[in-house]
CSV table of C-alpha atoms in Angstrom, one decimal:
chain,number,residue,atom,x,y,z
A,341,MET,CA,30.5,49.5,35.2
A,342,ARG,CA,29.2,46.0,35.4
A,343,ILE,CA,30.9,43.5,33.0
A,344,LEU,CA,29.6,40.0,32.5
A,345,VAL,CA,32.3,37.5,31.3
A,346,LEU,CA,31.1,34.3,29.8
A,347,GLY,CA,33.6,31.5,30.0
A,348,ALA,CA,35.5,33.3,32.7
A,349,THR,CA,37.3,30.3,34.0
A,350,GLY,CA,38.7,29.2,30.6
A,351,TYR,CA,42.1,30.0,29.2
A,352,LEU,CA,41.2,33.3,27.5
A,353,GLY,CA,38.4,34.1,30.0
A,354,ALA,CA,40.7,33.9,33.0
A,355,HIS,CA,43.2,36.4,31.5
A,356,VAL,CA,40.4,38.7,30.4
A,357,THR,CA,38.8,38.5,33.9
A,358,ASP,CA,42.0,39.3,35.6
A,359,ARG,CA,42.6,42.3,33.3
A,360,LEU,CA,39.1,43.7,33.8
A,361,ARG,CA,39.2,43.3,37.5
A,362,ALA,CA,42.2,45.6,37.7
A,363,LEU,CA,40.1,48.5,36.3
A,364,ALA,CA,38.7,51.1,38.7
A,365,ASP,CA,35.0,51.3,39.3
A,366,VAL,CA,34.4,48.0,37.5
A,367,ARG,CA,32.5,45.0,38.8
A,368,VAL,CA,33.3,41.8,36.9
A,369,ILE,CA,30.7,39.0,37.0
A,370,GLY,CA,31.7,35.5,36.0
A,371,ALA,CA,29.2,33.3,34.1
A,372,GLY,CA,29.5,29.8,32.7
A,373,ARG,CA,29.2,26.1,33.4
A,374,SER,CA,31.9,26.1,36.2
A,375,PRO,CA,30.6,25.5,39.7
A,376,GLY,CA,32.3,28.7,40.8
A,377,ALA,CA,30.5,31.0,38.4
A,378,GLU,CA,28.3,33.6,39.8
A,379,PHE,CA,25.7,32.9,37.2
A,380,ALA,CA,25.1,29.5,35.6
A,381,VAL,CA,25.2,29.9,31.8
A,382,ASP,CA,25.5,27.1,29.1
A,383,LEU,CA,25.4,28.7,25.7
A,384,ALA,CA,25.2,25.3,24.1
A,385,ALA,CA,21.9,24.4,25.8
A,386,ASP,CA,20.2,27.5,27.3
A,387,ARG,CA,17.1,28.7,25.6
A,388,THR,CA,16.8,32.4,24.8
A,389,GLU,CA,14.2,33.0,27.6
A,390,ARG,CA,16.4,31.4,30.3
A,391,LEU,CA,19.5,33.4,29.2
A,392,ALA,CA,17.5,36.6,29.0
A,393,LYS,CA,16.5,36.1,32.7
A,394,THR,CA,20.1,35.6,33.6
A,395,LEU,CA,21.1,38.8,31.8
A,396,ALA,CA,18.4,40.8,33.4
A,397,ALA,CA,19.5,39.6,36.8
A,398,ALA,CA,23.2,40.4,36.1
A,399,ALA,CA,22.2,43.8,34.6
A,400,PRO,CA,25.5,44.2,32.7
A,401,ASP,CA,26.8,47.3,31.0
A,402,ALA,CA,29.0,45.1,28.8
A,403,VAL,CA,29.2,41.4,28.1
A,404,VAL,CA,32.4,39.6,27.0
A,405,ASN,CA,31.9,36.2,25.4
A,406,CYS,CA,35.0,34.0,25.9
A,407,ALA,CA,33.1,30.8,25.8
A,408,GLY,CA,33.9,28.5,22.9
A,409,ALA,CA,34.9,25.0,21.9
A,410,THR,CA,38.2,24.3,20.1
A,411,GLY,CA,37.8,20.6,19.8
A,412,GLY,CA,35.2,17.9,19.7
A,413,ASP,CA,32.8,16.6,17.1
A,414,PRO,CA,31.1,19.0,14.6
A,415,VAL,CA,27.8,19.0,16.6
A,416,THR,CA,29.5,20.1,19.8
A,417,LEU,CA,31.4,22.8,17.9
A,418,ALA,CA,28.2,24.1,16.3
A,419,GLU,CA,26.3,24.1,19.5
A,420,VAL,CA,28.9,26.2,21.4
A,421,ASN,CA,30.5,28.3,18.6
A,422,ALA,CA,27.5,29.0,16.3
A,423,ARG,CA,24.3,28.5,18.3
A,424,GLY,CA,25.7,30.0,21.5
A,425,PRO,CA,26.5,33.5,20.1
A,426,ALA,CA,23.2,33.6,18.3
A,427,VAL,CA,21.2,32.8,21.4
A,428,LEU,CA,23.3,35.3,23.4
A,429,CYS,CA,22.5,38.1,21.0
A,430,ALA,CA,18.8,37.3,21.0
A,431,ALA,CA,18.8,37.4,24.8
A,432,LEU,CA,20.8,40.6,24.9
A,433,ARG,CA,18.2,42.3,22.6
A,434,GLU,CA,15.5,41.3,25.0
A,435,ALA,CA,17.1,41.8,28.4
A,436,ALA,CA,20.1,44.2,28.0
A,437,PRO,CA,19.7,46.0,24.7
A,438,ALA,CA,22.1,48.8,25.7
A,439,ALA,CA,25.0,46.5,26.7
A,440,ARG,CA,28.0,46.2,24.5
A,441,LEU,CA,29.0,42.7,23.4
A,442,VAL,CA,32.6,41.8,22.9
A,443,HIS,CA,32.8,38.4,21.3
A,444,LEU,CA,36.0,36.4,20.7
A,445,GLY,CA,36.3,35.0,17.2
A,446,SER,CA,39.2,33.2,15.6
A,447,ALA,CA,41.6,33.7,12.7
A,448,ALA,CA,40.6,30.2,11.6
A,449,GLU,CA,37.6,31.8,10.1
A,450,TYR,CA,39.8,33.1,7.3
A,451,GLY,CA,41.0,29.7,6.2
A,452,PRO,CA,44.2,29.3,4.1
A,453,GLY,CA,46.2,32.4,3.6
A,454,GLU,CA,48.5,33.4,0.8
A,455,PRO,CA,52.2,33.3,1.9
A,456,GLY,CA,53.5,36.8,2.6
A,457,VAL,CA,50.1,38.4,2.8
A,458,ARG,CA,48.5,39.8,5.9
A,459,VAL,CA,44.7,39.3,5.8
A,460,ALA,CA,42.4,42.2,6.6
A,461,GLU,CA,38.9,42.0,8.0
A,462,SER,CA,37.4,42.6,4.6
A,463,ALA,CA,39.1,39.5,3.1
A,464,ALA,CA,37.0,36.5,2.1
A,465,THR,CA,36.4,33.9,4.7
A,466,ARG,CA,37.1,30.3,3.6
A,467,PRO,CA,37.4,28.1,6.7
A,468,VAL,CA,38.4,24.5,6.0
A,469,THR,CA,37.6,22.9,9.4
A,470,PRO,CA,34.4,22.5,11.4
A,471,TYR,CA,36.1,24.7,14.1
A,472,GLY,CA,36.7,27.6,11.7
A,473,ALA,CA,33.3,27.2,10.1
A,474,THR,CA,31.4,27.2,13.4
A,475,LYS,CA,33.4,30.2,14.6
A,476,LEU,CA,32.6,32.0,11.4
A,477,ALA,CA,28.9,31.2,11.9
A,478,GLY,CA,29.1,32.8,15.4
A,479,THR,CA,30.8,35.9,14.0
A,480,VAL,CA,28.0,36.3,11.4
A,481,ALA,CA,25.4,35.9,14.1
A,482,VAL,CA,26.9,38.6,16.2
A,483,ALA,CA,27.6,41.0,13.3
A,484,ALA,CA,24.0,40.7,12.0
A,485,SER,CA,22.4,40.8,15.4
A,486,GLY,CA,21.8,44.6,15.6
A,487,VAL,CA,23.3,44.9,19.1
A,488,ASP,CA,26.2,47.1,20.0
A,489,ALA,CA,28.8,44.4,19.3
A,490,VAL,CA,32.4,43.8,18.1
A,491,VAL,CA,34.0,40.5,17.2
A,492,LEU,CA,37.7,40.3,18.1
A,493,ARG,CA,39.1,37.8,15.6
A,494,VAL,CA,42.0,36.4,17.6
A,495,GLY,CA,45.1,34.7,16.1
A,496,ASN,CA,46.8,31.8,17.9
A,497,PRO,CA,47.0,32.8,21.5
A,498,VAL,CA,50.1,31.8,23.5
A,499,GLY,CA,51.1,32.5,27.0
A,500,PRO,CA,50.8,31.4,30.7
A,501,GLY,CA,48.2,28.7,31.3
A,502,ALA,CA,47.9,27.6,27.6
A,503,PRO,CA,45.8,24.4,27.7
A,504,ALA,CA,47.1,21.1,26.5
A,505,THR,CA,44.3,20.9,23.9
A,506,GLY,CA,46.3,23.4,21.8
A,507,LEU,CA,49.8,22.9,20.4
A,508,PRO,CA,51.8,25.4,22.6
A,509,GLY,CA,50.3,24.0,25.8
A,510,ARG,CA,50.7,20.5,24.7
A,511,ILE,CA,54.4,21.0,23.8
A,512,ALA,CA,55.1,22.7,27.1
A,513,ALA,CA,53.4,19.7,29.0
A,514,LEU,CA,55.4,17.2,26.9
A,515,LEU,CA,58.7,19.0,27.6
A,516,ALA,CA,57.9,19.3,31.3
A,517,ARG,CA,57.4,15.5,31.5
A,518,ALA,CA,60.5,14.8,29.4
A,519,GLY,CA,62.8,16.8,31.5
A,520,GLN,CA,66.5,16.6,30.4
A,521,ASP,CA,66.4,12.9,29.5
A,522,PRO,CA,68.8,12.6,26.5
A,523,GLU,CA,66.8,9.5,25.3
A,524,ALA,CA,63.4,11.3,25.2
A,525,VAL,CA,61.7,11.6,21.8
A,526,LEU,CA,59.0,14.1,20.9
A,527,ARG,CA,57.0,12.7,17.9
A,528,LEU,CA,55.0,15.6,16.4
A,529,GLY,CA,53.2,16.4,13.2
A,530,ASP,CA,54.5,18.6,10.4
A,531,LEU,CA,55.8,21.8,12.0
A,532,SER,CA,56.4,23.7,8.7
A,533,ALA,CA,53.1,25.8,8.8
A,534,TYR,CA,53.3,29.5,9.6
A,535,ARG,CA,51.0,30.9,12.3
A,536,ASP,CA,50.3,34.4,13.7
A,537,PHE,CA,50.9,33.9,17.4
A,538,VAL,CA,49.6,36.5,19.9
A,539,ASP,CA,50.2,36.8,23.6
A,540,VAL,CA,47.1,36.0,25.6
A,541,ARG,CA,47.8,39.1,27.8
A,542,ASP,CA,47.6,41.3,24.7
A,543,VAL,CA,44.3,39.7,23.8
A,544,ALA,CA,43.0,40.6,27.3
A,545,ARG,CA,44.2,44.2,26.8
A,546,ALA,CA,42.3,44.3,23.5
A,547,VAL,CA,39.2,43.2,25.2
A,548,GLU,CA,39.5,45.9,27.8
A,549,LEU,CA,39.9,48.5,25.2
A,550,ALA,CA,36.9,47.2,23.2
A,551,VAL,CA,34.7,47.1,26.3
A,552,THR,CA,35.5,50.7,27.3
A,553,ALA,CA,35.8,52.3,23.9
A,554,PRO,CA,33.2,55.1,23.3
A,555,GLY,CA,30.8,54.9,20.4
A,556,PRO,CA,30.2,52.0,18.0
A,557,LEU,CA,33.1,49.9,16.7
A,558,SER,CA,33.7,48.0,13.5
A,559,PRO,CA,31.9,44.6,13.4
A,560,VAL,CA,35.2,42.7,13.3
A,561,LEU,CA,38.7,43.5,14.4
A,562,ASN,CA,41.8,41.3,14.0
A,563,ILE,CA,43.7,40.8,17.2
A,564,SER,CA,47.1,39.2,16.5
A,565,SER,CA,50.8,39.9,16.2
A,566,GLY,CA,50.7,40.8,12.5
A,567,ASP,CA,53.6,38.5,11.8
A,568,ALA,CA,53.7,34.9,10.7
A,569,VAL,CA,56.1,32.6,12.5
A,570,PRO,CA,57.0,28.9,11.7
A,571,VAL,CA,55.4,26.6,14.1
A,572,ARG,CA,58.8,24.9,14.3
A,573,GLU,CA,60.2,28.0,15.8
A,574,LEU,CA,57.7,28.0,18.6
A,575,VAL,CA,58.4,24.3,19.3
A,576,HIS,CA,62.2,24.6,19.3
A,577,GLY,CA,62.0,27.8,21.3
A,578,LEU,CA,60.2,26.0,24.1
A,579,ALA,CA,62.6,23.1,23.8
A,580,ARG,CA,65.5,25.5,24.4
A,581,ARG,CA,63.8,26.9,27.5
A,582,ALA,CA,63.3,23.5,28.8
A,583,GLY,CA,66.9,22.4,28.3
A,584,PHE,CA,65.5,19.5,26.3
A,585,GLN,CA,68.3,17.1,25.4
A,586,GLY,CA,66.3,14.5,23.4
A,587,ARG,CA,65.1,14.4,19.8
A,588,ILE,CA,62.2,16.1,18.1
A,589,GLU,CA,60.8,14.0,15.2
A,590,GLU,CA,58.3,15.4,12.7
A,591,ASP,CA,55.8,13.3,10.8
A,592,THR,CA,55.4,15.2,7.5
A,593,SER,CA,53.0,12.6,6.1
A,594,GLY,CA,50.0,14.5,7.6
A,595,ALA,CA,48.9,11.5,9.7
A,596,ALA,CA,49.9,13.2,13.0
A,597,GLY,CA,48.8,16.7,12.1
A,598,SER,CA,46.0,18.7,13.8
A,599,ALA,CA,42.6,18.7,12.2
A,600,ARG,CA,42.4,22.5,12.9
A,601,SER,CA,45.7,23.1,11.0
A,602,ALA,CA,44.8,21.0,8.0
A,603,GLU,CA,45.3,22.6,4.6
A,604,VAL,CA,46.4,25.9,6.2
A,605,SER,CA,50.1,26.4,5.7
A,606,TRP,CA,50.1,30.2,6.2
A,607,GLN,CA,48.1,32.4,8.6
A,608,CYS,CA,48.7,36.0,9.2
A,609,SER,CA,46.4,38.9,10.1
A,610,ASP,CA,46.6,42.6,9.4
A,611,VAL,CA,46.0,44.4,12.7
A,612,GLY,CA,45.9,48.0,11.4
A,613,ALA,CA,42.1,48.3,12.0
A,614,ALA,CA,42.5,47.5,15.7
A,615,TYR,CA,45.0,50.2,16.1
A,616,ARG,CA,42.8,52.8,14.3
A,617,ALA,CA,39.7,51.8,16.3
A,618,LEU,CA,41.2,51.0,19.7
A,619,ARG,CA,44.8,52.3,19.6
A,620,TRP,CA,45.7,48.6,20.2
A,621,ARG,CA,48.8,47.0,18.9
A,622,PRO,CA,50.7,43.9,20.3
A,623,SER,CA,53.2,44.8,23.0
A,624,LEU,CA,54.6,41.3,23.6
A,625,GLY,CA,56.6,39.2,21.1
A,626,LEU,CA,57.2,35.4,20.7
A,627,ASP,CA,60.0,35.4,23.3
A,628,ASP,CA,57.7,37.0,25.9
A,629,MET,CA,55.0,34.4,25.1
A,630,LEU,CA,57.3,31.4,25.4
A,631,ASP,CA,59.0,32.7,28.5
A,632,ALA,CA,55.6,33.1,30.3
A,633,LEU,CA,54.3,29.8,29.0
A,634,TRP,CA,57.3,27.9,30.1
A,635,ASP,CA,57.5,29.6,33.5
A,636,ALA,CA,53.9,28.7,34.1
A,637,ALA,CA,54.4,25.1,32.9
A,638,THR,CA,57.4,24.8,35.3
A,639,ARG,CA,55.3,26.0,38.2
A,640,GLU,CA,52.5,23.7,37.4
A,641,GLY,CA,54.9,20.8,37.1
A,642,GLY,CA,56.4,21.6,40.5
A,643,ARG,CA,53.0,21.7,42.1
A,644,ALA,CA,52.0,18.4,40.5
A,645,ALA,CA,55.2,16.7,41.8
């Protein structure tokens, strides 16, 4: 089985690639903008004809799209998250119509949730940020493409290698720099929001199951923990692991908050459909995520020193 992974060197893509390479009788082919990629692919810029030629050369049995932008201006987000999946599907129809596409979406597509309620795939989508809106546009493009495809709508991924562009990775990096200085101060935004964190290794396992599942799958499947956790709990859990002796100060005015978190105080997904379709359920909890994230941050800090 030949599996083409787009965005193979990114945070999610690297974990997915490692997981798929462990399978027997599988050839994993990396594609993306990284110089080390076997095939050069830029979903933000490639035309359908060029991408179709790349797909024909790769001859994949399955394609996993881990490429995406989490930050940047709305134009960049739209080019990568909305245009990219649409062009990919058009190229697949032309060059590899039998290949299965597993596309990584985001729970940000749902927008604000109702406290205490787990959101199912059939719920209305009401994204409030350009990120969520462009991810939703990508999901719609994939679901309406007519190819054998499934969108895995991922919650907030946490685990080893989390980038500093997201809150978990940023907090880990800040704590690693602060060390055990009792005078250190971490000035953060409002941490009262609830998020549905999921271990990045569980996400990779869901991709494996989606790639190898027989027969067609539902257009969208939630991949998350199914539990909402206060962001404050994640931050303080990392601080405990770091032995942080300083102060954590929250700015509750909203001035220091993340644009991606604006107006979304509760986010939690129902993962029952993923279990019924893939026999997938999360196997790792928040403690596992934070242990792995901090261990990796500590190793990176040691190498940097």
